[in-house]
Amino acid sequence: MTVTLADVAARARVSPATVSRVLNGNYPVAAATRERVLRAVDDLDYVLNGPASSLAAATSDLVGILVNDIADPFFGIMAGAAQTEIGGQEGTGRAGGEKLAVVCNTGGSPERELTYLTLLQRQRAAAVILTGGALEDPGHIVAMTTKLAKLADAGTRVVLCGRPPLPGSDAIVASLAFDNRGGGRRLTEHLLTLGHRKIGYVAGPLERTTTRHRLEGHLAALAAAGLGDPASGEGRSTGSGEGRAGQEGLVVHGPYSRRSGYEATLELLRRAPDLTAVVAANDTVALGACAAVRDQGLRIPEDVSVAGFDDLPFSVDATPALTTVRLPLYEAGARAGRLAMGTETPPPGGIATITAELMARASTAPPRATR
Amino acid sequence: MTVTLADVAARARVSPATVSRVLNGNYPVAAATRERVLRAVDDLDYVLNGPASSLAAATSDLVGILVNDIADPFFGIMAGAAQTEIGGQEGTGRAGGEKLAVVCNTGGSPERELTYLTLLQRQRAAAVILTGGALEDPGHIVAMTTKLAKLADAGTRVVLCGRPPLPGSDAIVASLAFDNRGGGRRLTEHLLTLGHRKIGYVAGPLERTTTRHRLEGHLAALAAAGLGDPASGEGRSTGSGEGRAGQEGLVVHGPYSRRSGYEATLELLRRAPDLTAVVAANDTVALGACAAVRDQGLRIPEDVSVAGFDDLPFSVDATPALTTVRLPLYEAGARAGRLAMGTETPPPGGIATITAELMARASTAPPRATR
DNA sequence: CTGTTAGCGCCTTCAC
DNA sequence: GTGAAGGCGCTAACAG
C-alpha cells in the first residue's frame, strides 16, 4: 500500500542503506547512483516515514515554538520570523532536510506550557523556542527548570525569546531578553519630561516577568523624578481604589487585553480625575485605554496622554498615532530561530539583552496647565 | 540512559503490553494494575517515545493547522480556537491522550503550503486543517488536490476552514466556507443605501478565493443598483489608472496589508477625487485606507466613508469605529478543530457556509451633498 | 484481564 | 562507494 524505502531501493537497484544515505545527504554517494535514487523517489512518489526515521535516529526534525497567545501579533510576529529561519528554504518541493517548525499556543496557562513541553519531549523535538514573558510562580519555575533540563538532556536545543534567563539553568542554549525595564523607564521619562506628574499605569497580569519589568521601569523613572510610589494602595483590576493623593493607587493590573485597558482606565480616572497621562502595559491595552478616555469625553492628547508598549503594526494607525516602545520582534524571532537551528553562535554567556526604543508620537503631549 | 516502556514494565512487574494498554487507555486493565503502572511511570519519570509509538501504530497524534500569516489575528483567532478543541483537556499534567496541535505558517506561499503538507504527511499527522482563502492558480489546485488525496488516503483527516471546498475532492472531511460574497454584497448595499454612488474598492491579492468572492459581492451589489462595473480599467496596486468616468477604474488590488490599503487608497483618490466611500478587502487594509484618507485632509466619515471586512478585535477601536463585516472566526476555528478530531459530525455534504454579518459603525455615513 | 510474539520503516555500525 | 544485518521502542494480534 504505502511506499517504503525498500521499494525505492528495489526500483533504483541499490540497497536500502544507499537510499537512506542519499536522502539524508550526510554521506558520500556516487553522483550517478544518487540520480537514480532520486528518480526512483520521484517515480514512486515516496515520502519518508518520519516516525520510523526519528525512532532509528533518535531525533526528529520537529522544532516547537511556544507562544502565550497566538491571536496576538506580538507572538505572531516572533513565531513567524522564527519559522522562516527554520523551515524557510523554499523551493525544492520534495521536502528535503527541512525542519517542521510548529507553534504551540499555551494561552498563558502554565499547565499547558508544561504539557506542550512534554508532548514535544515525547516527539524528541530537535529544538524548542519559548517566546514572551514567563510566569513567576515559584512552583512553575521549578517545574519548568526541571522539564527544560530533561529536554536539553535528551538533545533538544532550548532557546528563550523575549523571556529572561532561567536562574541556574545551564540547559538553555541562549536567551534573548527584551529590555522591558529600560523601555518602561524611558517611556515614563518621556512623559515626565513633557511635564506630566500624575500618571496612571495599567499593568499586565500579575506574576509575569514582562509585567513586572515594565512596571519596575515606570516606577524607577518616577522615583528618579522624586515622585512617590504609585503602587501603594494598588489593587487588581477593579479593586478597591482608595483614591488617595499623590501617586498612590495609580497602578491597576489586568490581562493583556483591550477590554482590560478600557476598564482599568475608567477605574484610574475615577480614582484620580486629575490624571494627565495613562501608560498601558502594551499597545492592545493602550487601545482600550484610548477608548475609555474618549468615552469620558476627554481628548487625546490634549486632556490625557496615552502610551503603549511593543509598537505593533496597528499602533501607528491609531488616532492619534500611539506613543509606544518599539521592540524588534521580527529580528528577535529570527535570531531565536537561527539559534535553535544552530546556525548562529549564542551570545556570550548565552544571554543577550535586546534594546527597546522609545517611539514618541502624537498620543502624548504636554499636559494642560489646568483642567 | 533514557527510560523505556520495558523499564516501566519491569518496575510495575507487568508486561510491556500492559503498560502500553494503560498508557493508551483503549483497553481494559484491572484498576490495581493500572495504579501500579501509573506509579511506576511517575517514579521513573517516563515519557512515551512518540516516534516509536507512531511507527508501531502507523498514526501519530500530530494535528497540523496551516495558516497564511501567523502574525495576522484573522488566522491567529481561528488557529487558537482550533487548538483549544484539539489539545485543550487541561490538567493531568502527565500528558495523556492529547493531540499535539501545531500551526504552520505558509506566509501565503503555495510552495510552502505544499511543503508543510508533505512534512505533515511524513509525520503521519492525524489531521490537517487548512485555514483562510486558497490560491486559485490551476496548477496549484491540482497539486493540492493530489496531495490532500494522498493525505486522506494515509488516514489523515482533512478539514477546510474559511476556504471553499476543493472541486471534486471527496478526500476532505468537511469544509467550512465563509459567505464572503454575501458579506461583501451586504456591505456595499449598506453604502448604497446611505446614498453613495462612487465607491472605491481596495481588493486583496489576485487569484485568491477570498479576494474574488468579496469583490464579486461588491460588484453584484453595484450591478443590482444599476451601477456600472468598476473593474473595467482595473489595475494592480499602483497600476495604470485611466481615471475614466463612472465606476470604472475604482478597483485596485494589493496584499492584505496596511500599507497596501494606504497606497491603493491614495491611487483611488487620485483617479476619482469625487469618491465618497472606500471599501477595503479587510480590516487591516481599511486601517491603511483611513490613514490615506486623513493624510489627504479628508474626514471620515464626513468626506469619505471607509469600510473593512472581518471585524478583527481592533476594528471597534479605530477612530471612528470601523464599519465592517463580522466573521465568527473563533467559532469557525473551534468547529474545524472538532471536525478534525472527529468529535463533531460533518455538515450534510461535508460543506457548511458560515454567514457574515454586517456591522454598521461610525466610519460610514451618508455622503455630503457636494464637496 | 494479561503475557508472548512479531514486526512497523528506517538508520547505522560493520564488512567488502 | 556500497551492501548486510541488527535494533531503535512501541503496538497489535494472538493465546491463555
Tab-separated table of C-alpha atoms in Angstrom, chain A:
chain	number	residue	atom	x	y	z
A	1	MET	CA	0.000	0.000	0.000
A	2	THR	CA	2.333	2.674	1.167
A	3	VAL	CA	5.702	3.055	-0.478
A	4	THR	CA	8.729	2.357	1.683
A	5	LEU	CA	12.426	2.858	1.463
A	6	ALA	CA	12.831	-0.720	0.328
A	7	ASP	CA	10.561	-0.106	-2.644
A	8	VAL	CA	12.666	2.812	-3.719
A	9	ALA	CA	15.807	0.766	-3.269
A	10	ALA	CA	14.419	-2.012	-5.412
A	11	ARG	CA	13.471	0.341	-8.182
A	12	ALA	CA	16.816	2.095	-8.117
A	13	ARG	CA	18.579	-1.250	-7.860
A	14	VAL	CA	20.534	-0.306	-4.805
A	15	SER	CA	20.351	-1.251	-1.171
A	16	PRO	CA	18.042	0.480	1.295
A	17	ALA	CA	21.095	1.820	3.030
A	18	THR	CA	22.116	3.722	-0.048
A	19	VAL	CA	18.709	5.282	-0.415
A	20	SER	CA	18.855	6.366	3.164
A	21	ARG	CA	22.234	7.951	2.590
A	22	VAL	CA	21.037	9.821	-0.446
A	23	LEU	CA	18.008	11.119	1.376
A	24	ASN	CA	19.922	12.275	4.383
A	25	GLY	CA	22.753	13.657	2.344
A	26	ASN	CA	25.261	13.242	5.112
A	27	TYR	CA	27.354	10.613	3.440
A	28	PRO	CA	29.274	10.268	0.198
A	29	VAL	CA	27.285	8.678	-2.626
A	30	ALA	CA	28.256	8.471	-6.292
A	31	ALA	CA	26.542	11.113	-8.375
A	32	ALA	CA	25.093	8.582	-10.800
A	33	THR	CA	23.680	6.465	-8.011
A	34	ARG	CA	22.204	9.495	-6.346
A	35	GLU	CA	20.471	10.442	-9.575
A	36	ARG	CA	18.987	7.013	-9.952
A	37	VAL	CA	17.734	7.014	-6.406
A	38	LEU	CA	16.185	10.443	-6.672
A	39	ARG	CA	14.415	9.475	-9.848
A	40	ALA	CA	13.028	6.404	-8.161
A	41	VAL	CA	11.833	8.541	-5.282
A	42	ASP	CA	10.004	10.814	-7.665
A	43	ASP	CA	8.615	7.980	-9.733
A	44	LEU	CA	7.254	6.229	-6.704
A	45	ASP	CA	6.202	9.449	-5.062
A	46	TYR	CA	7.921	8.292	-1.972
A	47	VAL	CA	7.533	10.153	1.304
A	48	LEU	CA	9.865	9.355	4.142
A	49	ASN	CA	8.270	7.883	7.217
A	50	GLY	CA	9.060	10.467	9.870
A	51	PRO	CA	8.330	8.379	12.954
A	52	ALA	CA	10.402	5.483	11.672
A	53	SER	CA	13.343	7.652	10.903
A	54	SER	CA	13.047	9.521	14.177
A	55	LEU	CA	12.947	6.251	16.017
A	56	ALA	CA	16.018	4.907	14.338
A	57	ALA	CA	17.964	8.131	14.519
A	58	ALA	CA	16.727	9.042	17.994
A	59	THR	CA	15.962	12.592	16.937
A	60	SER	CA	13.266	14.293	14.931
A	61	ASP	CA	13.036	17.298	12.674
A	62	LEU	CA	10.350	18.945	14.760
A	63	VAL	CA	11.006	22.341	16.304
A	64	GLY	CA	8.446	23.657	18.761
A	65	ILE	CA	7.665	27.335	19.260
A	66	LEU	CA	5.630	28.091	22.355
A	67	VAL	CA	3.540	31.252	22.442
A	68	ASN	CA	1.212	32.663	25.066
A	69	ASP	CA	-1.417	33.899	22.675
A	70	ILE	CA	-1.433	33.046	19.051
A	71	ALA	CA	-4.062	35.663	18.240
A	72	ASP	CA	-1.738	38.393	19.439
A	73	PRO	CA	0.581	39.779	16.757
A	74	PHE	CA	3.244	40.252	19.408
A	75	PHE	CA	3.692	36.492	19.349
A	76	GLY	CA	2.706	36.005	15.752
A	77	ILE	CA	5.499	38.220	14.530
A	78	MET	CA	8.148	36.449	16.570
A	79	ALA	CA	6.834	32.999	15.712
A	80	GLY	CA	6.589	33.807	12.019
A	81	ALA	CA	10.133	35.114	11.952
A	82	ALA	CA	11.486	32.075	13.755
A	83	GLN	CA	9.590	29.768	11.465
A	84	THR	CA	11.077	31.474	8.433
A	85	GLU	CA	14.569	30.723	9.656
A	86	ILE	CA	13.702	27.155	10.486
A	87	GLY	CA	11.644	25.882	7.619
A	88	GLY	CA	12.414	28.616	5.199
A	89	GLN	CA	14.418	27.014	2.426
A	90	GLU	CA	11.647	27.457	-0.175
A	91	GLY	CA	11.797	25.621	-3.360
A	92	THR	CA	12.725	22.004	-3.805
A	93	GLY	CA	9.151	20.927	-3.431
A	94	ARG	CA	10.342	17.472	-2.480
A	95	ALA	CA	10.819	18.497	1.111
A	96	GLY	CA	14.407	17.610	1.775
A	97	GLY	CA	16.140	18.306	5.033
A	98	GLU	CA	13.601	20.788	6.307
A	99	LYS	CA	12.632	21.028	9.882
A	100	LEU	CA	8.991	21.264	10.759
A	101	ALA	CA	8.501	24.390	12.824
A	102	VAL	CA	5.336	24.106	14.825
A	103	VAL	CA	3.807	26.709	17.023
A	104	CYS	CA	2.008	25.737	20.175
A	105	ASN	CA	-0.441	28.051	21.863
A	106	THR	CA	-0.344	27.860	25.637
A	107	GLY	CA	-2.948	30.542	26.134
A	108	GLY	CA	-0.810	31.739	29.012
A	109	SER	CA	-1.656	28.656	31.029
A	110	PRO	CA	1.264	27.145	32.935
A	111	GLU	CA	-0.244	23.667	32.736
A	112	ARG	CA	-0.489	23.834	29.004
A	113	GLU	CA	3.015	25.164	28.766
A	114	LEU	CA	4.269	22.110	30.605
A	115	THR	CA	2.001	19.801	28.646
A	116	TYR	CA	3.289	21.088	25.343
A	117	LEU	CA	6.833	20.689	26.534
A	118	THR	CA	6.083	17.076	27.414
A	119	LEU	CA	4.478	16.496	24.067
A	120	LEU	CA	7.497	17.992	22.352
A	121	GLN	CA	9.772	15.882	24.506
A	122	ARG	CA	7.758	12.864	23.517
A	123	GLN	CA	8.332	13.753	19.892
A	124	ARG	CA	12.039	14.087	20.553
A	125	ALA	CA	11.914	17.632	19.186
A	126	ALA	CA	15.160	18.968	17.793
A	127	ALA	CA	14.627	22.323	19.456
A	128	VAL	CA	12.146	24.368	21.430
A	129	ILE	CA	11.721	28.121	21.456
A	130	LEU	CA	9.837	29.726	24.321
A	131	THR	CA	8.549	33.186	23.484
A	132	GLY	CA	7.228	36.006	25.601
A	133	GLY	CA	7.203	36.610	29.308
A	134	ALA	CA	7.304	33.864	31.882
A	135	LEU	CA	5.118	33.175	34.844
A	136	GLU	CA	6.881	33.941	38.100
A	137	ASP	CA	5.162	31.366	40.271
A	138	PRO	CA	7.917	29.527	42.188
A	139	GLY	CA	6.352	26.113	41.688
A	140	HIS	CA	6.081	26.645	37.998
A	141	ILE	CA	9.632	27.901	37.721
A	142	VAL	CA	10.895	24.732	39.354
A	143	ALA	CA	8.741	22.570	37.110
A	144	MET	CA	9.949	24.429	34.047
A	145	THR	CA	13.587	24.273	35.010
A	146	THR	CA	13.312	20.551	35.567
A	147	LYS	CA	11.466	19.969	32.344
A	148	LEU	CA	13.823	22.051	30.263
A	149	ALA	CA	16.782	20.259	31.784
A	150	LYS	CA	15.277	16.963	30.676
A	151	LEU	CA	14.657	18.237	27.214
A	152	ALA	CA	18.202	19.504	26.931
A	153	ASP	CA	19.399	16.187	28.276
A	154	ALA	CA	17.602	14.401	25.503
A	155	GLY	CA	19.324	16.586	22.964
A	156	THR	CA	16.693	19.234	22.414
A	157	ARG	CA	18.071	22.736	21.997
A	158	VAL	CA	16.209	25.221	24.142
A	159	VAL	CA	16.045	28.915	23.258
A	160	LEU	CA	14.257	31.699	25.103
A	161	CYS	CA	12.976	34.673	23.146
A	162	GLY	CA	11.588	37.694	24.933
A	163	ARG	CA	11.975	35.971	28.252
A	164	PRO	CA	14.658	36.420	30.886
A	165	PRO	CA	17.120	33.588	31.532
A	166	LEU	CA	16.020	30.914	33.943
A	167	PRO	CA	18.208	31.176	37.040
A	168	GLY	CA	20.794	28.451	37.167
A	169	SER	CA	19.680	26.749	34.044
A	170	ASP	CA	22.685	25.722	32.027
A	171	ALA	CA	20.402	23.639	29.881
A	172	ILE	CA	19.476	26.588	27.740
A	173	VAL	CA	21.288	27.361	24.501
A	174	ALA	CA	20.532	31.058	24.683
A	175	SER	CA	18.063	33.541	25.990
A	176	LEU	CA	17.170	36.744	24.235
A	177	ALA	CA	15.578	39.083	26.731
A	178	PHE	CA	13.881	42.343	25.897
A	179	ASP	CA	14.908	45.361	27.860
A	180	ASN	CA	11.435	45.874	29.221
A	181	ARG	CA	12.694	47.671	32.266
A	182	GLY	CA	14.703	50.176	30.274
A	183	GLY	CA	11.918	50.704	27.783
A	184	GLY	CA	9.395	51.263	30.522
A	185	ARG	CA	11.664	53.704	32.174
A	186	ARG	CA	12.328	55.720	29.035
A	187	LEU	CA	8.639	55.854	28.265
A	188	THR	CA	7.750	57.313	31.630
A	189	GLU	CA	10.728	59.668	31.478
A	190	HIS	CA	9.332	60.951	28.213
A	191	LEU	CA	6.045	61.720	29.939
A	192	LEU	CA	7.795	63.364	32.872
A	193	THR	CA	9.812	65.489	30.506
A	194	LEU	CA	6.620	66.631	28.871
A	195	GLY	CA	5.543	67.846	32.281
A	196	HIS	CA	3.205	65.118	33.489
A	197	ARG	CA	3.161	64.497	37.215
A	198	LYS	CA	0.067	62.396	37.716
A	199	ILE	CA	0.406	59.286	35.575
A	200	GLY	CA	-1.850	56.266	35.677
A	201	TYR	CA	-0.416	52.842	34.884
A	202	VAL	CA	-2.385	49.914	33.511
A	203	ALA	CA	-0.144	46.953	34.220
A	204	GLY	CA	-0.337	43.467	32.773
A	205	PRO	CA	-1.293	40.334	34.672
A	206	LEU	CA	0.443	39.706	37.989
A	207	GLU	CA	3.352	37.305	38.325
A	208	ARG	CA	4.642	37.729	34.821
A	209	THR	CA	8.164	38.849	34.102
A	210	THR	CA	7.050	41.196	31.357
A	211	THR	CA	4.531	42.881	33.607
A	212	ARG	CA	6.961	43.266	36.441
A	213	HIS	CA	9.862	44.582	34.414
A	214	ARG	CA	7.855	47.180	32.571
A	215	LEU	CA	6.290	48.341	35.784
A	216	GLU	CA	9.663	48.496	37.502
A	217	GLY	CA	10.939	50.742	34.739
A	218	HIS	CA	7.978	53.018	35.228
A	219	LEU	CA	8.478	53.176	38.987
A	220	ALA	CA	12.182	53.762	38.597
A	221	ALA	CA	11.507	56.766	36.401
A	222	LEU	CA	9.038	58.150	38.918
A	223	ALA	CA	11.408	57.577	41.793
A	224	ALA	CA	14.226	59.282	39.944
A	225	ALA	CA	11.944	62.251	39.485
A	226	GLY	CA	11.245	62.322	43.180
A	227	LEU	CA	7.657	61.220	42.774
A	228	GLY	CA	6.109	58.802	45.233
A	229	ASP	CA	5.437	55.143	44.693
A	230	PRO	CA	2.078	54.783	42.956
A	231	ALA	CA	1.890	51.120	43.774
A	232	SER	CA	0.894	51.632	47.350
A	233	GLY	CA	-2.838	51.323	47.577
A	234	GLU	CA	-2.618	49.248	44.451
A	235	GLY	CA	-5.496	46.980	43.568
A	236	ARG	CA	-6.321	44.385	40.987
A	237	SER	CA	-8.413	45.224	38.009
A	238	THR	CA	-11.417	46.913	39.544
A	239	GLY	CA	-10.017	46.544	43.009
A	240	SER	CA	-10.661	48.754	45.969
A	241	GLY	CA	-9.099	52.007	44.952
A	242	GLU	CA	-8.564	54.271	47.870
A	243	GLY	CA	-8.120	57.356	45.760
A	244	ARG	CA	-5.542	58.936	47.973
A	245	ALA	CA	-3.476	61.892	46.933
A	246	GLY	CA	-0.102	61.835	45.201
A	247	GLN	CA	0.897	58.889	43.047
A	248	GLU	CA	-0.887	56.363	45.200
A	249	GLY	CA	-3.361	53.927	43.744
A	250	LEU	CA	-2.323	54.777	40.227
A	251	VAL	CA	-1.392	51.250	39.204
A	252	VAL	CA	-4.024	48.760	38.167
A	253	HIS	CA	-3.380	45.202	36.957
A	254	GLY	CA	-5.261	43.243	34.326
A	255	PRO	CA	-4.786	40.880	31.385
A	256	TYR	CA	-3.146	41.982	28.158
A	257	SER	CA	-6.416	42.827	26.505
A	258	ARG	CA	-8.203	45.761	25.045
A	259	ARG	CA	-11.007	45.293	27.480
A	260	SER	CA	-8.734	45.303	30.464
A	261	GLY	CA	-7.253	48.570	29.246
A	262	TYR	CA	-10.696	50.046	28.944
A	263	GLU	CA	-11.892	49.071	32.372
A	264	ALA	CA	-8.685	49.810	34.182
A	265	THR	CA	-8.530	53.266	32.667
A	266	LEU	CA	-12.065	54.002	33.760
A	267	GLU	CA	-11.067	52.934	37.228
A	268	LEU	CA	-7.948	55.089	37.198
A	269	LEU	CA	-9.919	58.082	36.020
A	270	ARG	CA	-12.385	57.506	38.831
A	271	ARG	CA	-9.637	57.277	41.416
A	272	ALA	CA	-7.738	60.258	40.091
A	273	PRO	CA	-9.795	62.583	37.912
A	274	ASP	CA	-6.803	64.883	37.659
A	275	LEU	CA	-4.733	62.292	35.834
A	276	THR	CA	-2.945	63.732	32.794
A	277	ALA	CA	-1.472	60.574	31.332
A	278	VAL	CA	-2.045	56.838	31.152
A	279	VAL	CA	0.690	54.314	30.405
A	280	ALA	CA	-0.515	50.913	29.288
A	281	ALA	CA	1.175	47.543	29.615
A	282	ASN	CA	1.131	47.090	25.852
A	283	ASP	CA	-0.394	48.529	22.703
A	284	THR	CA	-3.519	46.438	22.814
A	285	VAL	CA	-4.236	47.584	26.324
A	286	ALA	CA	-3.465	51.141	25.222
A	287	LEU	CA	-6.170	50.939	22.589
A	288	GLY	CA	-8.686	50.131	25.288
A	289	ALA	CA	-7.325	52.957	27.382
A	290	CYS	CA	-7.843	55.355	24.470
A	291	ALA	CA	-11.431	54.262	24.111
A	292	ALA	CA	-12.072	54.776	27.815
A	293	VAL	CA	-10.523	58.226	27.792
A	294	ARG	CA	-12.692	59.233	24.859
A	295	ASP	CA	-15.815	57.771	26.367
A	296	GLN	CA	-15.229	60.036	29.333
A	297	GLY	CA	-15.392	62.973	26.993
A	298	LEU	CA	-11.677	63.644	27.212
A	299	ARG	CA	-9.395	64.304	24.276
A	300	ILE	CA	-6.093	62.600	23.470
A	301	PRO	CA	-3.540	64.079	23.964
A	302	GLU	CA	-4.965	67.471	24.932
A	303	ASP	CA	-6.652	66.262	28.104
A	304	VAL	CA	-4.938	62.923	28.664
A	305	SER	CA	-1.840	61.470	27.038
A	306	VAL	CA	-1.805	57.724	26.365
A	307	ALA	CA	1.153	55.450	25.697
A	308	GLY	CA	1.586	51.789	24.908
A	309	PHE	CA	4.385	49.235	24.532
A	310	ASP	CA	5.602	46.914	21.720
A	311	ASP	CA	4.868	49.092	18.700
A	312	LEU	CA	2.693	46.565	16.990
A	313	PRO	CA	1.801	47.368	13.379
A	314	PHE	CA	-1.576	48.871	14.182
A	315	SER	CA	-0.185	51.345	16.703
A	316	VAL	CA	0.975	53.836	14.158
A	317	ASP	CA	-2.545	53.856	12.727
A	318	ALA	CA	-4.313	54.646	15.926
A	319	THR	CA	-5.747	58.144	16.083
A	320	PRO	CA	-3.747	59.883	17.267
A	321	ALA	CA	-0.726	57.712	16.450
A	322	LEU	CA	0.311	55.904	19.595
A	323	THR	CA	3.447	56.770	21.510
A	324	THR	CA	4.993	53.460	22.434
A	325	VAL	CA	8.191	51.476	22.880
A	326	ARG	CA	9.436	49.582	19.888
A	327	LEU	CA	10.558	46.007	20.332
A	328	PRO	CA	12.350	44.406	17.352
A	329	LEU	CA	10.066	41.393	17.424
A	330	TYR	CA	10.815	40.123	13.961
A	331	GLU	CA	14.561	40.362	14.373
A	332	ALA	CA	14.428	38.703	17.774
A	333	GLY	CA	12.265	35.867	16.480
A	334	ALA	CA	14.538	35.308	13.520
A	335	ARG	CA	17.572	35.232	15.735
A	336	ALA	CA	15.902	32.763	18.070
A	337	GLY	CA	15.153	30.612	15.047
A	338	ARG	CA	18.780	30.606	13.965
A	339	LEU	CA	19.933	29.883	17.489
A	340	ALA	CA	17.550	26.939	17.612
A	341	MET	CA	18.922	25.655	14.335
A	342	GLY	CA	22.466	26.158	15.473
A	343	THR	CA	23.180	28.450	12.527
A	344	GLU	CA	24.101	31.342	14.774
A	345	THR	CA	26.530	31.282	17.647
A	346	PRO	CA	24.978	32.073	21.006
A	347	PRO	CA	25.846	35.387	22.639
A	348	PRO	CA	28.490	35.370	25.370
A	349	GLY	CA	27.121	33.671	28.425
A	350	GLY	CA	24.139	32.621	26.374
A	351	ILE	CA	22.356	35.814	27.259
A	352	ALA	CA	21.559	38.811	25.124
A	353	THR	CA	19.501	41.826	26.009
A	354	ILE	CA	17.553	43.394	23.220
A	355	THR	CA	17.067	47.107	23.416
A	356	ALA	CA	13.696	48.782	23.379
A	357	GLU	CA	13.373	52.083	21.584
A	358	LEU	CA	11.016	54.892	22.526
A	359	MET	CA	8.678	55.922	19.720
A	360	ALA	CA	7.284	59.309	20.649
A	361	ARG	CA	4.200	60.003	18.578
A	362	ALA	CA	1.046	62.053	18.699
A	363	SER	CA	-0.803	60.420	21.581
A	364	THR	CA	1.422	62.100	24.122
A	365	ALA	CA	1.835	65.837	24.621
A	366	PRO	CA	2.408	68.279	27.452
A	367	PRO	CA	-0.434	68.375	29.967
A	368	ARG	CA	-2.702	71.370	30.008
A	369	ALA	CA	-1.871	73.810	32.746
A	370	THR	CA	-5.238	73.344	34.390
A	371	ARG	CA	-8.300	71.342	33.662
